[in-house]
Coordinates of C-alpha atoms in Angstrom, one line a residue:
Chain A
X1345 CA -16.9 -26.1 67.9
X1346 CA -17.5 -26.1 71.6
X1347 CA -18.0 -29.8 71.5
X1348 CA -14.5 -30.4 70.0
X1349 CA -12.8 -28.1 72.5
X1350 CA -14.7 -29.9 75.2
X1351 CA -13.5 -33.2 73.7
X1352 CA -9.9 -32.1 73.9
X1353 CA -10.3 -31.0 77.5
X1354 CA -11.8 -34.3 78.4
X1355 CA -9.1 -36.3 76.6
X1356 CA -6.4 -34.3 78.5
X1357 CA -8.3 -34.9 81.7
X1358 CA -8.8 -38.6 81.1
X1359 CA -5.1 -39.0 80.2
X1360 CA -3.9 -36.8 83.0
X1361 CA -6.0 -38.6 85.7
X1362 CA -5.1 -42.0 84.2
X1363 CA -8.8 -43.0 84.3
X1364 CA -8.6 -46.7 85.0
X1365 CA -11.5 -47.6 82.6
X1366 CA -10.1 -45.6 79.7
X1367 CA -6.6 -46.9 80.5
X1368 CA -7.9 -50.5 80.4
X1369 CA -9.6 -49.9 77.1
X1370 CA -6.6 -48.3 75.6
X1371 CA -4.3 -51.0 76.8
X1372 CA -6.5 -53.7 75.4
X1373 CA -6.6 -52.0 72.1
X1374 CA -2.8 -52.0 72.0
X1375 CA -2.5 -55.6 73.1
X1376 CA -5.0 -57.0 70.7
X1377 CA -3.9 -55.0 67.7
X1378 CA -0.2 -55.5 68.6
X1379 CA -0.6 -59.2 68.9
X1380 CA -2.6 -59.4 65.6
X1381 CA 0.1 -57.4 63.9
X1382 CA 2.8 -59.8 65.2
X1383 CA 0.9 -62.8 63.9
X1384 CA 0.4 -61.1 60.5
X1385 CA 4.1 -60.3 60.4
X1386 CA 5.1 -63.9 61.0
X1387 CA 2.7 -65.3 58.4
X1388 CA 2.8 -62.4 56.0
X1389 CA 6.6 -62.0 55.8
X1390 CA 7.2 -65.7 55.7
X1391 CA 4.7 -66.6 53.0
X1392 CA 5.3 -63.3 51.2
X1393 CA 9.0 -64.0 50.9
X1394 CA 8.4 -67.5 49.6
X1395 CA 6.0 -66.3 47.0
X1396 CA 8.2 -63.5 45.9
X1397 CA 11.4 -65.5 45.6
X1398 CA 10.1 -68.6 43.9
X1399 CA 8.3 -69.2 40.6
X1400 CA 5.5 -71.6 40.4
X1401 CA 2.4 -72.0 38.2
X1402 CA -0.5 -69.8 39.3
X1403 CA 1.8 -67.3 41.0
X1404 CA 0.0 -64.4 39.3
X1405 CA -3.3 -65.7 40.6
X1406 CA -1.9 -66.0 44.2
X1407 CA -0.4 -62.5 44.1
X1408 CA -3.8 -61.1 42.8
X1409 CA -5.6 -62.9 45.6
X1410 CA -3.2 -61.4 48.2
X1411 CA -3.5 -57.9 46.6
X1412 CA -7.3 -58.2 46.8
X1413 CA -7.0 -59.3 50.4
X1414 CA -5.2 -56.0 51.1
X1415 CA -8.5 -54.3 50.8
X1416 CA -10.6 -57.0 52.6
X1417 CA -13.5 -55.2 54.2
X1418 CA -13.3 -55.7 58.0
X1419 CA -17.1 -56.3 58.3
X1420 CA -16.9 -59.2 55.9
X1421 CA -14.1 -60.7 58.0
X1422 CA -16.1 -60.0 61.2
X1423 CA -19.2 -61.8 59.7
X1424 CA -17.3 -64.9 58.6
X1425 CA -15.2 -65.2 61.8
X1426 CA -18.3 -64.8 64.0
X1427 CA -20.2 -67.5 62.0
X1428 CA -17.2 -69.8 62.4
X1429 CA -16.9 -69.1 66.2
X1430 CA -20.6 -69.3 67.0
X1431 CA -21.3 -71.8 69.8
X1432 CA -23.1 -74.0 67.4
X1433 CA -20.7 -73.2 64.5
X1434 CA -17.8 -75.3 63.3
X1435 CA -15.3 -73.8 65.8
X1436 CA -17.9 -73.2 68.6
X1437 CA -16.3 -75.8 70.9
X1438 CA -13.3 -73.4 71.4
X1439 CA -15.7 -70.9 73.1
X1440 CA -13.9 -67.9 71.6
X1441 CA -16.7 -65.6 70.4
X1442 CA -16.9 -62.4 72.4
X1443 CA -13.3 -62.8 73.7
X1444 CA -10.2 -60.7 73.0
X1445 CA -8.8 -63.7 71.3
X1446 CA -11.6 -63.6 68.7
X1447 CA -10.7 -59.9 68.0
X1448 CA -7.1 -61.0 67.5
X1449 CA -8.1 -63.7 65.1
X1450 CA -10.3 -61.3 63.0
X1451 CA -7.6 -58.6 63.0
X1452 CA -4.9 -61.0 62.0
X1453 CA -7.0 -62.0 59.0
X1454 CA -7.3 -58.4 58.1
X1455 CA -3.7 -57.5 58.6
X1456 CA -2.0 -60.6 57.1
X1457 CA -2.8 -59.8 53.4
X1458 CA -1.6 -56.3 53.9
X1459 CA 1.8 -57.4 55.3
X1460 CA 2.0 -60.1 52.7
X1461 CA 1.2 -57.9 49.8
X1462 CA 3.8 -55.3 50.8
X1463 CA 6.3 -58.0 51.4
X1464 CA 5.9 -59.5 48.0
X1465 CA 6.2 -56.0 46.4
X1466 CA 9.2 -55.2 48.5
X1467 CA 11.1 -58.4 47.7
X1468 CA 10.3 -58.3 44.0
X1469 CA 11.6 -54.8 43.9
X1470 CA 15.1 -55.8 45.0
X1471 CA 17.6 -55.7 42.1
X1472 CA 17.6 -59.1 40.4
X1473 CA 21.4 -59.2 40.5
X1474 CA 21.5 -59.0 44.2
X1475 CA 20.4 -62.7 44.5
X1476 CA 23.2 -63.8 42.3
X1477 CA 25.7 -61.6 44.1
X1478 CA 24.8 -63.0 47.5
X1479 CA 24.9 -66.6 46.2
X1480 CA 28.3 -65.9 44.6
X1481 CA 29.7 -64.9 48.0
X1482 CA 28.9 -68.4 49.2
X1483 CA 25.8 -67.8 51.3
X1484 CA 23.5 -70.7 52.0
X1485 CA 19.9 -70.4 50.7
X1486 CA 18.7 -69.5 54.2
X1487 CA 21.4 -66.8 54.6
X1488 CA 20.5 -65.4 51.3
X1489 CA 16.8 -65.1 52.3
X1490 CA 17.7 -63.3 55.5
X1491 CA 20.0 -61.0 53.5
X1492 CA 17.2 -60.2 51.1
X1493 CA 14.7 -59.5 53.9
X1494 CA 17.3 -57.2 55.5
X1495 CA 17.7 -55.4 52.2
X1496 CA 14.0 -54.9 52.0
X1497 CA 13.5 -53.7 55.6
X1498 CA 12.4 -50.2 54.7
X1499 CA 9.3 -51.1 52.7
X1500 CA 8.7 -54.0 55.2
X1501 CA 8.6 -51.5 58.0
X1502 CA 6.0 -49.7 56.0
X1503 CA 4.1 -53.0 55.9
X1504 CA 4.2 -53.2 59.7
X1505 CA 2.8 -49.7 60.0
X1506 CA 0.1 -50.3 57.4
X1507 CA -0.9 -53.6 59.1
X1508 CA -1.0 -52.1 62.6
X1509 CA -2.7 -48.9 61.4
X1510 CA -5.3 -51.0 59.7
X1511 CA -6.3 -53.1 62.7
X1512 CA -6.1 -50.6 65.6
X1513 CA -8.4 -48.2 63.8
X1514 CA -10.8 -51.0 62.7
X1515 CA -14.3 -51.2 64.2
X1516 CA -16.6 -53.4 62.2
X1517 CA -15.0 -56.8 62.8
X1518 CA -14.0 -56.0 66.4
X1519 CA -17.6 -55.2 67.5
X1520 CA -19.0 -58.3 65.7
X1521 CA -16.6 -60.8 67.1
X1522 CA -15.8 -59.0 70.3
X1523 CA -19.2 -57.7 71.2
X1524 CA -17.9 -54.6 73.0
X1525 CA -18.2 -56.2 76.4
X1526 CA -17.3 -53.7 79.2
X1527 CA -14.0 -54.4 80.9
X1528 CA -13.3 -57.4 78.7
X1529 CA -13.4 -56.8 74.9
X1530 CA -14.1 -53.1 74.7
X1531 CA -11.4 -51.4 72.7
X1532 CA -11.0 -47.8 71.7
X1533 CA -12.9 -48.0 68.4
X1534 CA -15.9 -49.9 69.8
X1535 CA -16.1 -47.7 72.8
X1536 CA -16.1 -44.6 70.5
X1537 CA -19.0 -46.0 68.6
X1538 CA -20.9 -46.8 71.8
X1539 CA -20.3 -43.4 73.3
X1540 CA -21.4 -41.7 70.1
X1541 CA -24.6 -43.7 70.3
X1542 CA -25.1 -42.6 73.8
X1543 CA -24.6 -39.0 72.9
X1544 CA -21.4 -38.7 75.0
X1545 CA -19.7 -36.8 72.2
X1546 CA -17.0 -35.4 74.4
X1547 CA -15.9 -38.8 75.6
X1548 CA -16.1 -40.2 72.1
X1549 CA -13.9 -37.3 70.9
X1550 CA -11.5 -37.9 73.8
X1551 CA -11.3 -41.6 72.9
X1552 CA -10.6 -40.7 69.3
X1553 CA -7.8 -38.4 70.3
X1554 CA -6.3 -41.1 72.5
X1555 CA -6.5 -43.5 69.5
X1556 CA -4.8 -41.0 67.2
X1557 CA -2.1 -40.3 69.8
X1558 CA -1.4 -44.0 70.0
X1559 CA -1.2 -44.4 66.3
X1560 CA 1.1 -41.5 66.0
X1561 CA 3.4 -42.6 68.8
X1562 CA 3.7 -46.1 67.5
X1563 CA 4.3 -45.0 63.9
X1564 CA 6.8 -42.5 65.2
X1565 CA 8.7 -45.3 67.0
X1566 CA 8.6 -47.5 63.9
X1567 CA 9.7 -44.7 61.7
X1568 CA 12.6 -44.0 64.0
X1569 CA 13.7 -47.6 63.5
X1570 CA 13.0 -47.5 59.8
X1571 CA 15.0 -44.3 59.3
X1572 CA 17.9 -45.1 61.6
X1573 CA 20.1 -46.0 58.7
X1574 CA 19.4 -44.0 55.6
X1575 CA 19.1 -46.2 52.5
X1576 CA 22.1 -46.1 50.2
Chain B
X544 CA 20.2 -57.0 65.1
X545 CA 20.1 -59.9 62.7
X546 CA 16.8 -60.9 61.3
X547 CA 17.1 -64.3 62.7
X548 CA 17.3 -62.7 66.2
X549 CA 14.4 -60.4 65.3
X550 CA 12.3 -63.4 64.4
X551 CA 13.1 -65.0 67.7
X552 CA 12.2 -61.8 69.6
X553 CA 9.0 -61.5 67.6
X554 CA 8.0 -65.1 68.4
X555 CA 8.8 -64.6 72.1
X556 CA 6.8 -61.4 72.1
X557 CA 3.9 -63.3 70.5
X558 CA 4.0 -65.8 73.3
X559 CA 4.2 -63.1 75.9
X560 CA 1.3 -61.1 74.6
X561 CA -0.7 -64.3 74.0
X562 CA -0.4 -65.1 77.7
X563 CA -1.9 -61.7 78.6
X564 CA -4.6 -61.5 76.0
X565 CA -5.9 -65.1 75.8
X566 CA -8.0 -65.7 78.9
X567 CA -7.1 -68.7 81.0
X568 CA -9.5 -71.2 79.5
X569 CA -13.1 -71.1 80.6
X570 CA -12.3 -70.8 84.3
X571 CA -14.9 -68.1 84.8
X572 CA -18.4 -69.1 83.7
X573 CA -19.8 -66.6 81.3
X574 CA -23.4 -65.6 80.7
X575 CA -24.2 -64.1 77.3
X576 CA -26.9 -61.5 77.6
X577 CA -28.4 -60.4 74.4
X578 CA -30.3 -57.1 74.9
X579 CA -31.5 -54.0 73.2
X580 CA -29.5 -50.8 72.6
X581 CA -31.9 -48.9 74.9
X582 CA -30.8 -50.7 78.1
X583 CA -27.2 -50.2 77.2
X584 CA -27.4 -46.6 75.9
X585 CA -29.4 -45.5 79.0
X586 CA -26.6 -46.7 81.2
X587 CA -28.8 -49.0 83.2
X588 CA -26.8 -52.1 82.5
X589 CA -23.6 -50.4 83.5
X590 CA -25.1 -50.2 87.0
X591 CA -26.8 -53.6 87.1
X592 CA -24.3 -55.9 85.4
X593 CA -21.3 -55.3 87.7
X594 CA -23.7 -55.9 90.7
X595 CA -24.8 -59.2 89.2
X596 CA -21.2 -60.2 88.5
X597 CA -20.1 -59.4 92.0
X598 CA -23.0 -61.3 93.6
X599 CA -22.7 -64.5 91.5
X600 CA -19.2 -64.6 90.1
X601 CA -20.4 -64.9 86.5
X602 CA -18.8 -62.8 83.8
X603 CA -21.6 -61.2 81.7
X604 CA -21.0 -60.6 78.1
X605 CA -23.6 -58.0 77.2
X606 CA -24.2 -58.0 73.5
X607 CA -26.4 -54.9 72.7
X608 CA -28.3 -55.2 69.5
X609 CA -31.9 -54.7 68.5
X610 CA -34.6 -56.8 70.1
X611 CA -35.0 -58.7 66.8
X612 CA -31.3 -59.7 66.6
X613 CA -31.3 -60.5 70.3
X614 CA -34.1 -63.0 69.7
X615 CA -32.4 -64.4 66.7
X616 CA -29.4 -65.0 68.9
X617 CA -31.6 -66.8 71.3
X618 CA -33.2 -68.9 68.5
X619 CA -29.7 -70.0 67.4
X620 CA -28.6 -70.7 71.0
X621 CA -26.0 -68.0 70.7
X622 CA -27.2 -66.3 73.9
X623 CA -28.2 -67.5 77.3
X624 CA -30.6 -64.9 78.4
X625 CA -32.5 -62.1 76.7
X626 CA -33.6 -58.7 78.0
X627 CA -35.9 -57.4 75.2
X628 CA -38.9 -55.2 74.5
X629 CA -40.8 -56.6 71.6
X630 CA -43.9 -58.4 73.1
X631 CA -45.5 -59.8 70.0
X632 CA -42.2 -61.2 68.7
X633 CA -41.5 -62.5 72.2
X634 CA -44.7 -64.4 72.3
X635 CA -43.9 -66.1 69.0
X636 CA -40.4 -66.9 70.4
X637 CA -42.0 -68.6 73.4
X638 CA -44.6 -70.4 71.3
X639 CA -41.9 -71.8 69.1
X640 CA -40.2 -73.2 72.1
X641 CA -37.0 -71.2 72.1
X642 CA -37.4 -69.8 75.6
X643 CA -38.3 -71.4 78.9
X644 CA -39.2 -68.6 81.2
X645 CA -40.5 -65.1 80.2
X646 CA -40.9 -62.7 83.0
X647 CA -42.0 -59.1 83.2
X648 CA -39.1 -56.9 84.4
X649 CA -39.9 -53.2 83.8
X650 CA -41.4 -50.7 81.5
X651 CA -40.9 -47.2 80.3
X652 CA -42.8 -45.6 77.4
X653 CA -42.3 -44.4 73.9
X654 CA -42.7 -40.8 72.8
X655 CA -43.4 -39.3 69.4
X656 CA -40.8 -36.6 68.7
X657 CA -40.5 -34.0 66.0
X658 CA -39.0 -30.7 65.2
X659 CA -40.4 -27.8 67.3
X660 CA -41.7 -26.1 64.1
X661 CA -43.9 -29.2 63.7
X662 CA -44.6 -29.0 59.9
X663 CA -47.3 -31.7 60.0
X664 CA -49.2 -30.0 62.8
X665 CA -49.0 -33.1 65.0
X666 CA -49.0 -31.4 68.3
X667 CA -52.3 -31.8 70.1
X668 CA -53.1 -35.1 68.5
X669 CA -55.0 -37.3 70.9
X670 CA -53.6 -40.6 69.7
X671 CA -50.5 -41.8 68.0
X672 CA -52.7 -43.0 65.1
X673 CA -53.9 -39.5 64.5
X674 CA -50.4 -38.2 64.6
X675 CA -49.1 -40.8 62.2
X676 CA -52.0 -40.0 59.8
X677 CA -51.1 -36.3 59.9
X678 CA -47.4 -37.1 59.2
X679 CA -48.3 -39.2 56.3
X680 CA -50.7 -36.8 54.7
X681 CA -48.2 -33.9 55.1
X682 CA -45.5 -36.1 53.6
X683 CA -43.3 -35.0 56.5
X684 CA -40.0 -36.7 57.0
X685 CA -40.2 -39.6 59.4
X686 CA -37.0 -41.5 60.6
X687 CA -37.5 -45.2 61.3
X688 CA -34.8 -47.3 62.9
X689 CA -35.5 -50.0 60.4
X690 CA -33.3 -52.5 62.3
X691 CA -35.9 -55.0 63.6
X692 CA -35.4 -53.6 67.1
X693 CA -38.2 -53.5 69.6
X694 CA -38.7 -49.9 68.9
X695 CA -38.9 -50.6 65.1
X696 CA -41.5 -53.3 65.8
X697 CA -43.5 -50.9 67.9
X698 CA -43.4 -48.3 65.3
X699 CA -44.5 -50.7 62.6
X700 CA -47.4 -51.7 64.8
X701 CA -48.4 -48.0 65.2
X702 CA -48.4 -47.4 61.5
X703 CA -50.6 -50.5 61.1
X704 CA -52.9 -49.1 63.8
X705 CA -53.1 -45.9 61.8
X706 CA -54.0 -47.8 58.6
X707 CA -50.9 -46.6 56.7
X708 CA -48.2 -48.5 55.0
X709 CA -45.2 -46.1 54.9
X710 CA -42.8 -48.6 53.3
X711 CA -41.3 -47.2 50.1
X712 CA -42.6 -43.7 50.7
X713 CA -40.1 -40.9 50.0
X714 CA -40.8 -39.2 53.3
X715 CA -40.2 -42.4 55.2
X716 CA -36.5 -43.1 55.8
X717 CA -34.9 -46.0 57.6
X718 CA -31.6 -45.2 59.3
X719 CA -30.7 -48.8 60.1
X720 CA -29.1 -47.5 63.3
X721 CA -29.6 -47.7 67.0
X722 CA -31.9 -45.4 69.0
X723 CA -29.3 -42.8 69.9
X724 CA -28.0 -42.5 66.4
X725 CA -31.5 -42.3 65.0
X726 CA -32.4 -39.5 67.3
X727 CA -29.3 -37.7 66.1
X728 CA -30.3 -38.1 62.5
X729 CA -33.9 -37.0 63.2
X730 CA -32.6 -33.9 65.0
X731 CA -30.1 -33.0 62.2
X732 CA -32.7 -33.6 59.4
X733 CA -35.7 -32.1 61.2
X734 CA -37.7 -35.2 61.0
X735 CA -40.2 -37.1 63.2
X736 CA -39.4 -40.3 65.0
X737 CA -40.3 -42.4 68.0
X738 CA -38.0 -43.2 70.8
X739 CA -38.2 -44.8 74.2
X740 CA -38.3 -42.1 76.9
X741 CA -35.1 -43.3 78.5
X742 CA -32.8 -42.9 75.5
X743 CA -34.5 -39.6 74.6
X744 CA -34.0 -38.1 78.1
X745 CA -30.4 -39.4 78.4
X746 CA -29.4 -38.1 74.9
X747 CA -31.3 -34.8 75.0
X748 CA -29.6 -34.0 78.3
X749 CA -26.1 -34.5 76.8
X750 CA -26.7 -33.1 73.4
X751 CA -29.5 -30.6 73.0
X752 CA -31.5 -32.2 70.2
X753 CA -33.7 -30.1 67.9
X754 CA -36.6 -32.3 68.8
X755 CA -39.6 -32.0 71.1
X756 CA -42.2 -34.4 72.5
X757 CA -45.4 -34.2 70.5
X758 CA -47.4 -37.2 71.6
X759 CA -47.1 -39.2 74.8
X760 CA -49.0 -41.0 77.5
X761 CA -51.1 -43.3 75.4
X762 CA -51.3 -46.9 76.8
X763 CA -50.4 -48.1 73.3
X764 CA -47.0 -46.4 73.7
X765 CA -45.9 -48.5 76.7
X766 CA -42.5 -50.1 76.2
X767 CA -42.4 -53.3 78.2
X768 CA -39.2 -55.3 78.9
X769 CA -39.2 -59.0 79.6
X770 CA -36.3 -61.3 80.6
X771 CA -36.3 -64.6 78.7
X772 CA -34.1 -67.6 79.4
X773 CA -33.1 -69.5 76.3
X774 CA -34.3 -73.1 76.2
X775 CA -31.5 -75.5 77.0
X776 CA -33.5 -78.4 75.6
X777 CA -33.0 -76.9 72.1
X778 CA -29.4 -75.8 72.6
X779 CA -27.5 -77.9 75.2
X780 CA -24.6 -75.4 75.2
X781 CA -26.8 -72.7 76.8
X782 CA -25.7 -71.7 80.3
X783 CA -29.0 -72.5 82.1
X784 CA -27.8 -71.8 85.6
X785 CA -26.3 -68.5 84.6
X786 CA -29.4 -67.5 82.7
X787 CA -31.7 -68.4 85.6
X788 CA -29.4 -66.5 88.0
X789 CA -29.6 -63.4 85.8
X790 CA -33.4 -63.7 85.5
X791 CA -33.7 -64.0 89.3
X792 CA -31.4 -61.1 89.7
X793 CA -33.5 -58.8 87.5
X794 CA -36.6 -59.6 89.4
X795 CA -35.3 -59.5 93.0
X796 CA -36.4 -56.6 95.2
X797 CA -33.1 -54.9 95.5
X798 CA -32.5 -54.8 91.7
X799 CA -36.1 -53.5 91.2
X800 CA -35.4 -50.7 93.7
X801 CA -32.4 -49.7 91.7
X802 CA -34.4 -49.7 88.5
X803 CA -37.0 -47.5 90.2
X804 CA -34.5 -44.8 91.1
X805 CA -32.2 -45.1 88.1
X806 CA -31.9 -41.7 86.4
X807 CA -33.9 -39.7 89.0
X808 CA -30.8 -37.9 90.2
X809 CA -29.6 -37.1 86.7
X810 CA -32.8 -36.4 84.8
X811 CA -35.3 -35.6 87.5
X812 CA -37.4 -38.5 86.3
X813 CA -37.0 -42.2 86.5
X814 CA -36.1 -43.8 83.1
X815 CA -37.7 -47.2 83.9
X816 CA -40.5 -48.4 86.1
X817 CA -40.0 -51.8 87.9
X818 CA -42.8 -54.4 87.2
X819 CA -41.6 -57.6 88.7
X820 CA -44.4 -59.9 89.7
X821 CA -47.1 -57.6 88.2
X822 CA -49.9 -58.9 86.1
X823 CA -49.3 -57.8 82.5
X824 CA -53.0 -56.9 82.3
X825 CA -52.4 -54.1 84.9
X826 CA -50.2 -52.4 82.2
X827 CA -53.0 -52.7 79.7
X828 CA -51.5 -55.6 77.8

């Protein structure tokens, strides 16, 4: 028990004193995962909307693939991304392995199917008459799509939270492609793993508490946006 | 806010964050150092790497894995310089032409640890071979790292020396984890294990482990670290100058002095002994 109490004390201390190293780690976590979530939103919502609103042969297969991707194991993503990014691998010339960009790439791959899957579900859940109604009011195709996305914003916001929550708490892929380089690619999760290995349980607990705090604050913020207007 | 606007804002945000996350090209030359968990977990590299970076301007990417994986990275040209402790594998690495310069840096030693109750009555064994025989005949739980690290290689060598093949035995369990985690598992499960003294001292001070040193001081238990530069002839992308600079840095007098005193203040004992320029034979190799 003492160790947990001590962890809380250390977390408070680290936060209170604005420890520059911890601050840097926390900030990088936010940046990397935030950026990865943004990329996954752009791709996930766009492609997800197209898939949901159109019919084409093989649609069921595509949706199944996306749904499988929602549970993509991060270590598998980490393994394949690092093989691609190896110096002597196919994308080695980009010199991206062990950089924050590499973590963004891996995390985007993890988050995109989550956002896409939730988008497809949300769009397909809209009442089927809505489309006709919007078209009847004289909307262009583009306007209709934006109207529909707007209608589905509550579940879409859940997609944002799921995507962000998935990547900021992820460790396997981050450590494989980022390498946990001090002051450069060390994020909250990889730092926690390392401090645990070193036996610095108090610091590990403190980092975990900071991670949880971040997740909560961001989800609280997103929930505020989501719940601003109650659904009809 | 319309969703068109939201998309514009999102895209702008992306660009903004990209600017701050994506490093400005390869402006700063980087050195990829593949090393063992022991050098990282002991905290030694946290002291040495920033010094090296300040002196030379290189950015060091320290990838801490087991010695086995570190050498694999060297074989594939994915690292520039290695700091490892697995002498037999290192010799093979050099013989196969993957490294250009292999130099003695420092040593510490391995200790055989076990629960204070010592169910296999190992305490008092003269040699590690005796101790290992006793553990095997008592079917006492032994935790192996099983991760191809230098420590794992040493441990396998010690079993061989004792004439025992523990693989597949019920009492022989592989954690597949680094040294720190394996010590935790051994402590929690009341098993025997071997560890480098540095990690043991560092971890035991922070978390009082339910383990005690049972065998130590045998020359066979020395844990010797070499720095190896990866051969640029095999892999043209290797940062030769950076690797050489790091090798030189590890061997220079000032660094060696820091290694000598590292940990003394905190643990009362040094964690590593500097060996630059020494004849390996003087260590009983």
